[in-house]
Amino acid sequence: MPVQKKDNRLKFSVCTVLLALVLFTASRAALLFLNSAFFATLTGAQLASAFLNGLRFDFAVIALFMGPAVLLLNLPVKKTWWATLWKSVLVLETVSFAVMLAADQIYFPKINRHIAEEVLQISNDWGFVFSYAFTQAWPVLLALAAVCALAGWLIWRGSKVYSPRLWSAKKETLCAVLIVLVVVLGIRGHLGRGKSLGVADVYQFASTPAQAALTLNGVFTAYQVGRKGKVESANEFPADAALKNVQKLFVAADETVPDAVYPLMRRRNGAPSEPKHNVLIVLLEGWHPHYVDGLSGNGYGVTPVFDGLLKEGVNFTNAYASGLRSIFGFAAVMASLPLVPGLPAFG
């Protein structure tokens, strides 16, 4: 009895996407189980929210990477090699997701957050990565290789019984439009206006850092940071000259540097003669000088207390900005450390 040939491209696409969603959900469940102490404070409602809203972030990254391949696979191209090619791409993307999620499982317990900026530094550590993969993570590699071999065999066997569908142009167009709509909606993550889903959007669905961590996934966070590219810091100023300049401005007349190994550590000589003062630091987020009368003179009258402080205090109008986002300013104030290229943001 001859084998009945058929076109299973659409079914293969749906099954692959569903498999990826199952993979992400299983990874989230494993994260919860393996790091139970970190997530112990979450209530049942918060756990349910993390798993349900986590699908939003999962599908966003799945749609981003798998969406184009799904669309190309389902175009009205009748060549068998075309279908085999894009099926293989979908399988490789699924395996890549599995690799990233496995790496995230290994990384998360070390600092209680997902992989992010670290993907930009991996080019400097390929030796360590391969050494770790083939010595400590070889069972995972073996399992992934077996999955790839099985998927390759299934795709090859499917190509033997493949027969392109005979849809009308109207039906093919409708199929392509629906795929595009689902992909765009998945990437955006919402129906409203504004930007597509970002890492910071997790706090629309999470009230604590632990709940946010469980809602997110390592593939999404790594992509959101990695897509910005590695920041190359070019600084040709001599380090010795820079250090002397900093010490000149930083070390007071009654202070010395006790240890050359720590050139910015200071020690005061003798007891301070001045009385000790309390210092209160107030951080204001989201303020614009245009609406502060003491800075702009516009007369809005909405910041009377701050205007009074400006009259009685010292106002630095030409200060150095450590960054364009509040979190960079918080780091500079709280830790005396501005954003360093290549390192994750403080907090």
Short mmCIF file of C-alpha atoms in Angstrom, two decimals:
data_model
loop_
_atom_site.label_atom_id
_atom_site.label_comp_id
_atom_site.label_asym_id
_atom_site.label_seq_id
_atom_site.Cartn_x
_atom_site.Cartn_y
_atom_site.Cartn_z
CA MET A 1 0.00 0.00 0.00
CA PRO A 2 1.58 3.31 -1.09
CA VAL A 3 2.30 5.91 1.59
CA GLN A 4 -0.10 8.83 1.39
CA LYS A 5 1.76 12.07 0.80
CA LYS A 6 0.62 15.23 2.57
CA ASP A 7 1.60 18.77 3.52
CA ASN A 8 2.21 19.11 7.25
CA ARG A 9 3.97 22.49 7.28
CA LEU A 10 1.28 24.32 9.25
CA LYS A 11 0.90 21.47 11.72
CA PHE A 12 4.68 21.26 12.13
CA SER A 13 4.83 25.01 12.79
CA VAL A 14 2.14 24.93 15.47
CA CYS A 15 3.63 21.85 17.15
CA THR A 16 7.12 23.39 17.21
CA VAL A 17 5.88 26.63 18.78
CA LEU A 18 3.85 24.70 21.36
CA LEU A 19 6.89 22.55 22.12
CA ALA A 20 8.94 25.70 22.70
CA LEU A 21 6.27 27.05 25.09
CA VAL A 22 6.29 23.75 26.98
CA LEU A 23 10.09 23.95 27.14
CA PHE A 24 10.01 27.46 28.62
CA THR A 25 7.31 26.50 31.13
CA ALA A 26 9.23 23.39 32.19
CA SER A 27 12.33 25.54 32.66
CA ARG A 28 10.33 27.92 34.86
CA ALA A 29 9.06 25.00 36.94
CA ALA A 30 12.61 23.66 37.29
CA LEU A 31 13.81 27.12 38.32
CA LEU A 32 11.16 27.22 41.04
CA PHE A 33 12.01 23.73 42.28
CA LEU A 34 15.79 24.13 42.25
CA ASN A 35 15.71 27.57 43.91
CA SER A 36 12.84 27.02 46.32
CA ALA A 37 14.49 29.06 49.10
CA PHE A 38 14.66 32.17 46.90
CA PHE A 39 11.01 31.84 45.85
CA ALA A 40 9.73 30.75 49.28
CA THR A 41 8.07 34.11 49.97
CA LEU A 42 5.77 33.92 46.93
CA THR A 43 2.10 33.22 47.53
CA GLY A 44 -0.01 30.87 45.47
CA ALA A 45 -1.51 33.80 43.57
CA GLN A 46 1.94 35.20 42.81
CA LEU A 47 3.15 31.83 41.57
CA ALA A 48 0.13 31.46 39.31
CA SER A 49 0.66 34.99 37.98
CA ALA A 50 4.33 34.29 37.31
CA PHE A 51 3.54 31.18 35.26
CA LEU A 52 0.65 32.75 33.35
CA ASN A 53 2.29 36.11 32.63
CA GLY A 54 5.56 34.32 32.00
CA LEU A 55 3.95 32.88 28.88
CA ARG A 56 3.69 36.44 27.57
CA PHE A 57 7.47 36.90 27.79
CA ASP A 58 8.11 33.36 26.55
CA PHE A 59 5.97 33.83 23.46
CA ALA A 60 7.53 37.25 22.79
CA VAL A 61 10.97 35.75 22.29
CA ILE A 62 9.58 32.66 20.54
CA ALA A 63 7.66 34.83 18.07
CA LEU A 64 10.72 36.98 17.49
CA PHE A 65 13.01 34.12 16.51
CA MET A 66 10.60 31.49 15.21
CA GLY A 67 8.11 33.83 13.57
CA PRO A 68 10.13 34.56 10.40
CA ALA A 69 10.94 30.86 9.95
CA VAL A 70 7.28 29.89 10.39
CA LEU A 71 6.24 32.49 7.81
CA LEU A 72 8.86 31.38 5.29
CA LEU A 73 8.01 27.71 5.84
CA ASN A 74 4.35 28.36 5.05
CA LEU A 75 4.84 30.45 1.94
CA PRO A 76 3.35 28.87 -1.21
CA VAL A 77 6.68 27.37 -2.31
CA LYS A 78 6.24 23.85 -3.66
CA LYS A 79 9.87 22.71 -3.46
CA THR A 80 10.58 19.96 -0.94
CA TRP A 81 14.00 21.39 -0.06
CA TRP A 82 12.33 24.67 0.94
CA ALA A 83 10.13 22.96 3.51
CA THR A 84 13.03 20.82 4.76
CA LEU A 85 15.25 23.89 5.17
CA TRP A 86 12.83 25.89 7.33
CA LYS A 87 11.76 22.88 9.36
CA SER A 88 15.43 22.36 10.18
CA VAL A 89 15.76 26.02 11.17
CA LEU A 90 12.81 25.69 13.57
CA VAL A 91 14.35 22.59 15.13
CA LEU A 92 17.71 24.32 15.56
CA GLU A 93 16.01 27.31 17.16
CA THR A 94 14.21 25.01 19.59
CA VAL A 95 17.49 23.33 20.51
CA SER A 96 19.11 26.76 20.92
CA PHE A 97 16.34 27.73 23.33
CA ALA A 98 17.02 24.55 25.29
CA VAL A 99 20.74 25.35 25.48
CA MET A 100 20.10 28.91 26.69
CA LEU A 101 17.54 27.78 29.26
CA ALA A 102 19.92 25.09 30.54
CA ALA A 103 22.70 27.68 30.86
CA ASP A 104 20.30 29.97 32.70
CA GLN A 105 19.46 27.17 35.15
CA ILE A 106 23.17 26.84 35.94
CA TYR A 107 23.71 30.60 36.20
CA PHE A 108 20.64 31.70 38.16
CA PRO A 109 21.52 30.20 41.60
CA LYS A 110 24.84 32.04 41.64
CA ILE A 111 23.38 35.57 41.74
CA ASN A 112 19.59 35.04 41.76
CA ARG A 113 18.93 36.60 38.37
CA HIS A 114 18.76 35.51 34.75
CA ILE A 115 21.52 35.76 32.17
CA ALA A 116 21.75 39.28 30.78
CA GLU A 117 24.90 41.35 30.13
CA GLU A 118 27.00 38.21 30.45
CA VAL A 119 26.20 37.22 26.86
CA LEU A 120 28.22 40.24 25.72
CA GLN A 121 31.30 39.04 27.57
CA ILE A 122 31.21 35.41 26.43
CA SER A 123 33.45 36.11 23.44
CA ASN A 124 36.32 36.52 25.88
CA ASP A 125 35.67 33.18 27.61
CA TRP A 126 35.06 30.63 24.86
CA GLY A 127 37.78 28.41 26.28
CA PHE A 128 36.04 28.21 29.64
CA VAL A 129 32.63 27.71 28.00
CA PHE A 130 33.79 24.74 25.92
CA SER A 131 35.73 23.29 28.82
CA TYR A 132 32.70 23.50 31.09
CA ALA A 133 30.36 22.12 28.43
CA PHE A 134 32.47 19.05 27.64
CA THR A 135 33.56 18.25 31.21
CA GLN A 136 30.65 19.13 33.50
CA ALA A 137 27.65 19.57 31.20
CA TRP A 138 28.35 16.68 28.80
CA PRO A 139 25.14 14.78 29.71
CA VAL A 140 23.11 17.81 28.61
CA LEU A 141 25.11 18.03 25.38
CA LEU A 142 24.60 14.33 24.74
CA ALA A 143 20.84 14.65 25.27
CA LEU A 144 20.65 17.65 22.94
CA ALA A 145 22.66 15.79 20.29
CA ALA A 146 20.25 12.86 20.53
CA VAL A 147 17.27 15.21 20.18
CA CYS A 148 18.86 16.84 17.11
CA ALA A 149 19.52 13.44 15.55
CA LEU A 150 15.95 12.32 16.16
CA ALA A 151 14.53 15.57 14.79
CA GLY A 152 16.78 15.33 11.73
CA TRP A 153 15.60 11.79 11.06
CA LEU A 154 11.94 12.81 11.41
CA ILE A 155 12.41 15.74 9.04
CA TRP A 156 14.19 13.52 6.50
CA ARG A 157 11.44 10.92 6.71
CA GLY A 158 8.78 13.60 6.41
CA SER A 159 10.41 14.92 3.25
CA LYS A 160 9.86 11.52 1.62
CA VAL A 161 6.10 11.78 2.01
CA TYR A 162 5.83 15.54 1.48
CA SER A 163 3.38 16.90 -1.04
CA PRO A 164 2.69 20.67 -1.19
CA ARG A 165 -0.85 21.75 -0.45
CA LEU A 166 -3.05 23.00 -3.26
CA TRP A 167 -4.56 26.05 -1.61
CA SER A 168 -6.02 28.98 -3.50
CA ALA A 169 -4.14 32.28 -3.58
CA LYS A 170 -6.77 33.78 -1.26
CA LYS A 171 -6.29 31.04 1.33
CA GLU A 172 -2.49 31.25 1.13
CA THR A 173 -2.65 35.03 1.60
CA LEU A 174 -4.99 34.70 4.57
CA CYS A 175 -2.64 32.16 6.16
CA ALA A 176 0.38 34.46 5.73
CA VAL A 177 -1.49 37.48 7.12
CA LEU A 178 -2.63 35.53 10.19
CA ILE A 179 0.93 34.35 10.84
CA VAL A 180 2.24 37.92 10.59
CA LEU A 181 -0.46 39.22 12.95
CA VAL A 182 0.25 36.55 15.56
CA VAL A 183 4.00 37.15 15.33
CA VAL A 184 3.68 40.94 15.65
CA LEU A 185 1.24 40.62 18.56
CA GLY A 186 3.51 38.09 20.24
CA ILE A 187 6.58 40.31 19.95
CA ARG A 188 4.72 43.39 21.20
CA GLY A 189 3.13 41.47 24.07
CA HIS A 190 0.11 43.74 24.26
CA LEU A 191 -2.61 45.36 22.16
CA GLY A 192 -2.03 48.93 23.34
CA ARG A 193 0.30 51.63 22.17
CA GLY A 194 3.89 51.98 23.24
CA LYS A 195 7.02 49.90 22.94
CA SER A 196 7.22 46.14 22.72
CA LEU A 197 7.78 44.12 25.88
CA GLY A 198 11.01 44.84 27.71
CA VAL A 199 12.59 43.52 30.87
CA ALA A 200 11.28 46.45 32.92
CA ASP A 201 7.70 45.64 31.88
CA VAL A 202 7.76 42.59 34.13
CA TYR A 203 6.86 44.83 37.08
CA GLN A 204 3.48 45.45 35.52
CA PHE A 205 2.76 41.83 36.43
CA ALA A 206 5.05 41.28 39.44
CA SER A 207 5.22 43.00 42.82
CA THR A 208 8.50 41.55 44.12
CA PRO A 209 11.94 40.80 42.64
CA ALA A 210 11.39 37.07 43.22
CA GLN A 211 8.10 37.10 41.31
CA ALA A 212 9.71 39.13 38.52
CA ALA A 213 12.57 36.63 38.26
CA LEU A 214 10.15 33.72 37.99
CA THR A 215 8.10 35.54 35.34
CA LEU A 216 11.09 36.26 33.11
CA ASN A 217 13.28 33.77 31.29
CA GLY A 218 16.96 33.77 30.42
CA VAL A 219 16.45 33.83 26.65
CA PHE A 220 14.33 36.99 26.84
CA THR A 221 16.68 38.86 29.20
CA ALA A 222 19.78 37.84 27.24
CA TYR A 223 18.23 39.03 23.97
CA GLN A 224 17.03 42.35 25.41
CA VAL A 225 20.56 43.19 26.54
CA GLY A 226 22.46 41.48 23.74
CA ARG A 227 20.58 43.26 20.95
CA LYS A 228 22.10 46.56 22.08
CA GLY A 229 25.54 45.19 21.32
CA LYS A 230 28.75 45.30 23.26
CA VAL A 231 29.83 48.76 24.33
CA GLU A 232 33.42 49.31 23.30
CA SER A 233 35.10 51.68 25.73
CA ALA A 234 37.91 53.63 24.11
CA ASN A 235 40.03 55.52 26.63
CA GLU A 236 43.49 56.58 25.54
CA PHE A 237 44.13 58.75 28.60
CA PRO A 238 47.15 57.37 30.52
CA ALA A 239 46.05 55.55 33.67
CA ASP A 240 48.84 57.05 35.81
CA ALA A 241 47.93 60.59 34.79
CA ALA A 242 44.23 59.90 35.39
CA LEU A 243 44.99 58.56 38.87
CA LYS A 244 47.06 61.61 39.77
CA ASN A 245 44.26 63.91 38.63
CA VAL A 246 41.69 62.02 40.70
CA GLN A 247 43.89 62.02 43.80
CA LYS A 248 44.50 65.74 43.40
CA LEU A 249 40.76 66.41 43.41
CA PHE A 250 39.74 63.64 45.78
CA VAL A 251 42.33 63.65 48.59
CA ALA A 252 42.00 66.59 50.99
CA ALA A 253 44.91 68.51 52.49
CA ASP A 254 44.58 66.71 55.84
CA GLU A 255 44.39 63.24 54.23
CA THR A 256 46.92 60.73 52.94
CA VAL A 257 46.80 57.59 50.80
CA PRO A 258 48.00 54.81 53.15
CA ASP A 259 48.27 51.98 50.62
CA ALA A 260 49.44 52.26 47.02
CA VAL A 261 47.51 49.09 46.15
CA TYR A 262 44.30 51.02 46.91
CA PRO A 263 45.10 54.45 45.47
CA LEU A 264 41.70 55.97 46.26
CA MET A 265 41.60 54.87 49.91
CA ARG A 266 42.11 57.86 52.22
CA ARG A 267 43.15 58.28 55.85
CA ARG A 268 42.70 61.47 57.81
CA ASN A 269 45.73 62.78 59.71
CA GLY A 270 44.78 63.55 63.31
CA ALA A 271 41.37 64.16 64.83
CA PRO A 272 38.95 66.31 62.88
CA SER A 273 38.74 69.84 64.23
CA GLU A 274 35.34 70.61 62.75
CA PRO A 275 32.09 69.37 64.31
CA LYS A 276 30.53 66.34 62.67
CA HIS A 277 27.49 67.04 60.54
CA ASN A 278 24.66 64.79 59.49
CA VAL A 279 24.24 64.47 55.74
CA LEU A 280 20.80 63.74 54.29
CA ILE A 281 20.64 62.63 50.66
CA VAL A 282 17.27 62.84 48.90
CA LEU A 283 16.85 61.23 45.49
CA LEU A 284 14.17 62.70 43.25
CA GLU A 285 13.11 60.64 40.25
CA GLY A 286 11.31 61.90 37.17
CA TRP A 287 11.82 65.64 37.78
CA HIS A 288 12.42 68.01 34.89
CA PRO A 289 14.04 71.43 35.48
CA HIS A 290 11.44 73.03 33.21
CA TYR A 291 8.78 72.59 35.91
CA VAL A 292 10.97 73.65 38.86
CA ASP A 293 10.56 77.40 39.28
CA GLY A 294 13.90 77.77 41.06
CA LEU A 295 15.63 76.36 37.98
CA SER A 296 13.51 77.63 35.11
CA GLY A 297 11.73 80.69 36.49
CA ASN A 298 8.50 79.65 34.76
CA GLY A 299 6.28 80.34 37.76
CA TYR A 300 4.33 77.06 37.87
CA GLY A 301 4.25 77.10 41.66
CA VAL A 302 4.29 73.31 41.99
CA THR A 303 7.66 72.96 43.80
CA PRO A 304 7.66 75.66 46.53
CA VAL A 305 9.68 73.66 49.07
CA PHE A 306 12.34 72.70 46.56
CA ASP A 307 12.48 76.28 45.30
CA GLY A 308 13.21 77.38 48.87
CA LEU A 309 16.03 74.86 49.16
CA LEU A 310 17.54 76.20 45.94
CA LYS A 311 17.57 79.73 47.35
CA GLU A 312 19.26 78.68 50.60
CA GLY A 313 21.63 76.06 49.16
CA VAL A 314 24.17 75.56 46.41
CA ASN A 315 22.87 74.63 42.98
CA PHE A 316 25.16 72.79 40.56
CA THR A 317 23.81 73.47 37.08
CA ASN A 318 26.67 71.85 35.17
CA ALA A 319 26.86 68.47 36.93
CA TYR A 320 27.99 65.26 35.21
CA ALA A 321 25.16 62.83 34.42
CA SER A 322 26.11 59.22 35.08
CA GLY A 323 23.47 57.92 32.68
CA LEU A 324 20.11 58.44 31.01
CA ARG A 325 18.08 56.22 33.37
CA SER A 326 17.24 56.49 37.05
CA ILE A 327 18.94 53.21 37.93
CA PHE A 328 22.28 54.59 36.72
CA GLY A 329 21.82 57.66 38.91
CA PHE A 330 20.94 55.50 41.92
CA ALA A 331 24.14 53.52 41.45
CA ALA A 332 26.26 56.66 41.21
CA VAL A 333 24.76 58.11 44.41
CA MET A 334 24.44 54.99 46.57
CA ALA A 335 27.60 53.15 45.57
CA SER A 336 29.72 56.04 44.28
CA LEU A 337 30.10 54.00 41.12
CA PRO A 338 28.88 55.24 37.72
CA LEU A 339 27.86 52.83 34.99
CA VAL A 340 30.93 50.87 33.89
CA PRO A 341 30.81 49.60 30.26
CA GLY A 342 30.55 45.83 30.14
CA LEU A 343 29.27 45.42 33.70
CA PRO A 344 25.63 44.97 34.75
CA ALA A 345 23.76 47.94 36.18
CA PHE A 346 23.89 48.25 39.95
CA GLY A 347 20.66 46.96 41.51
#
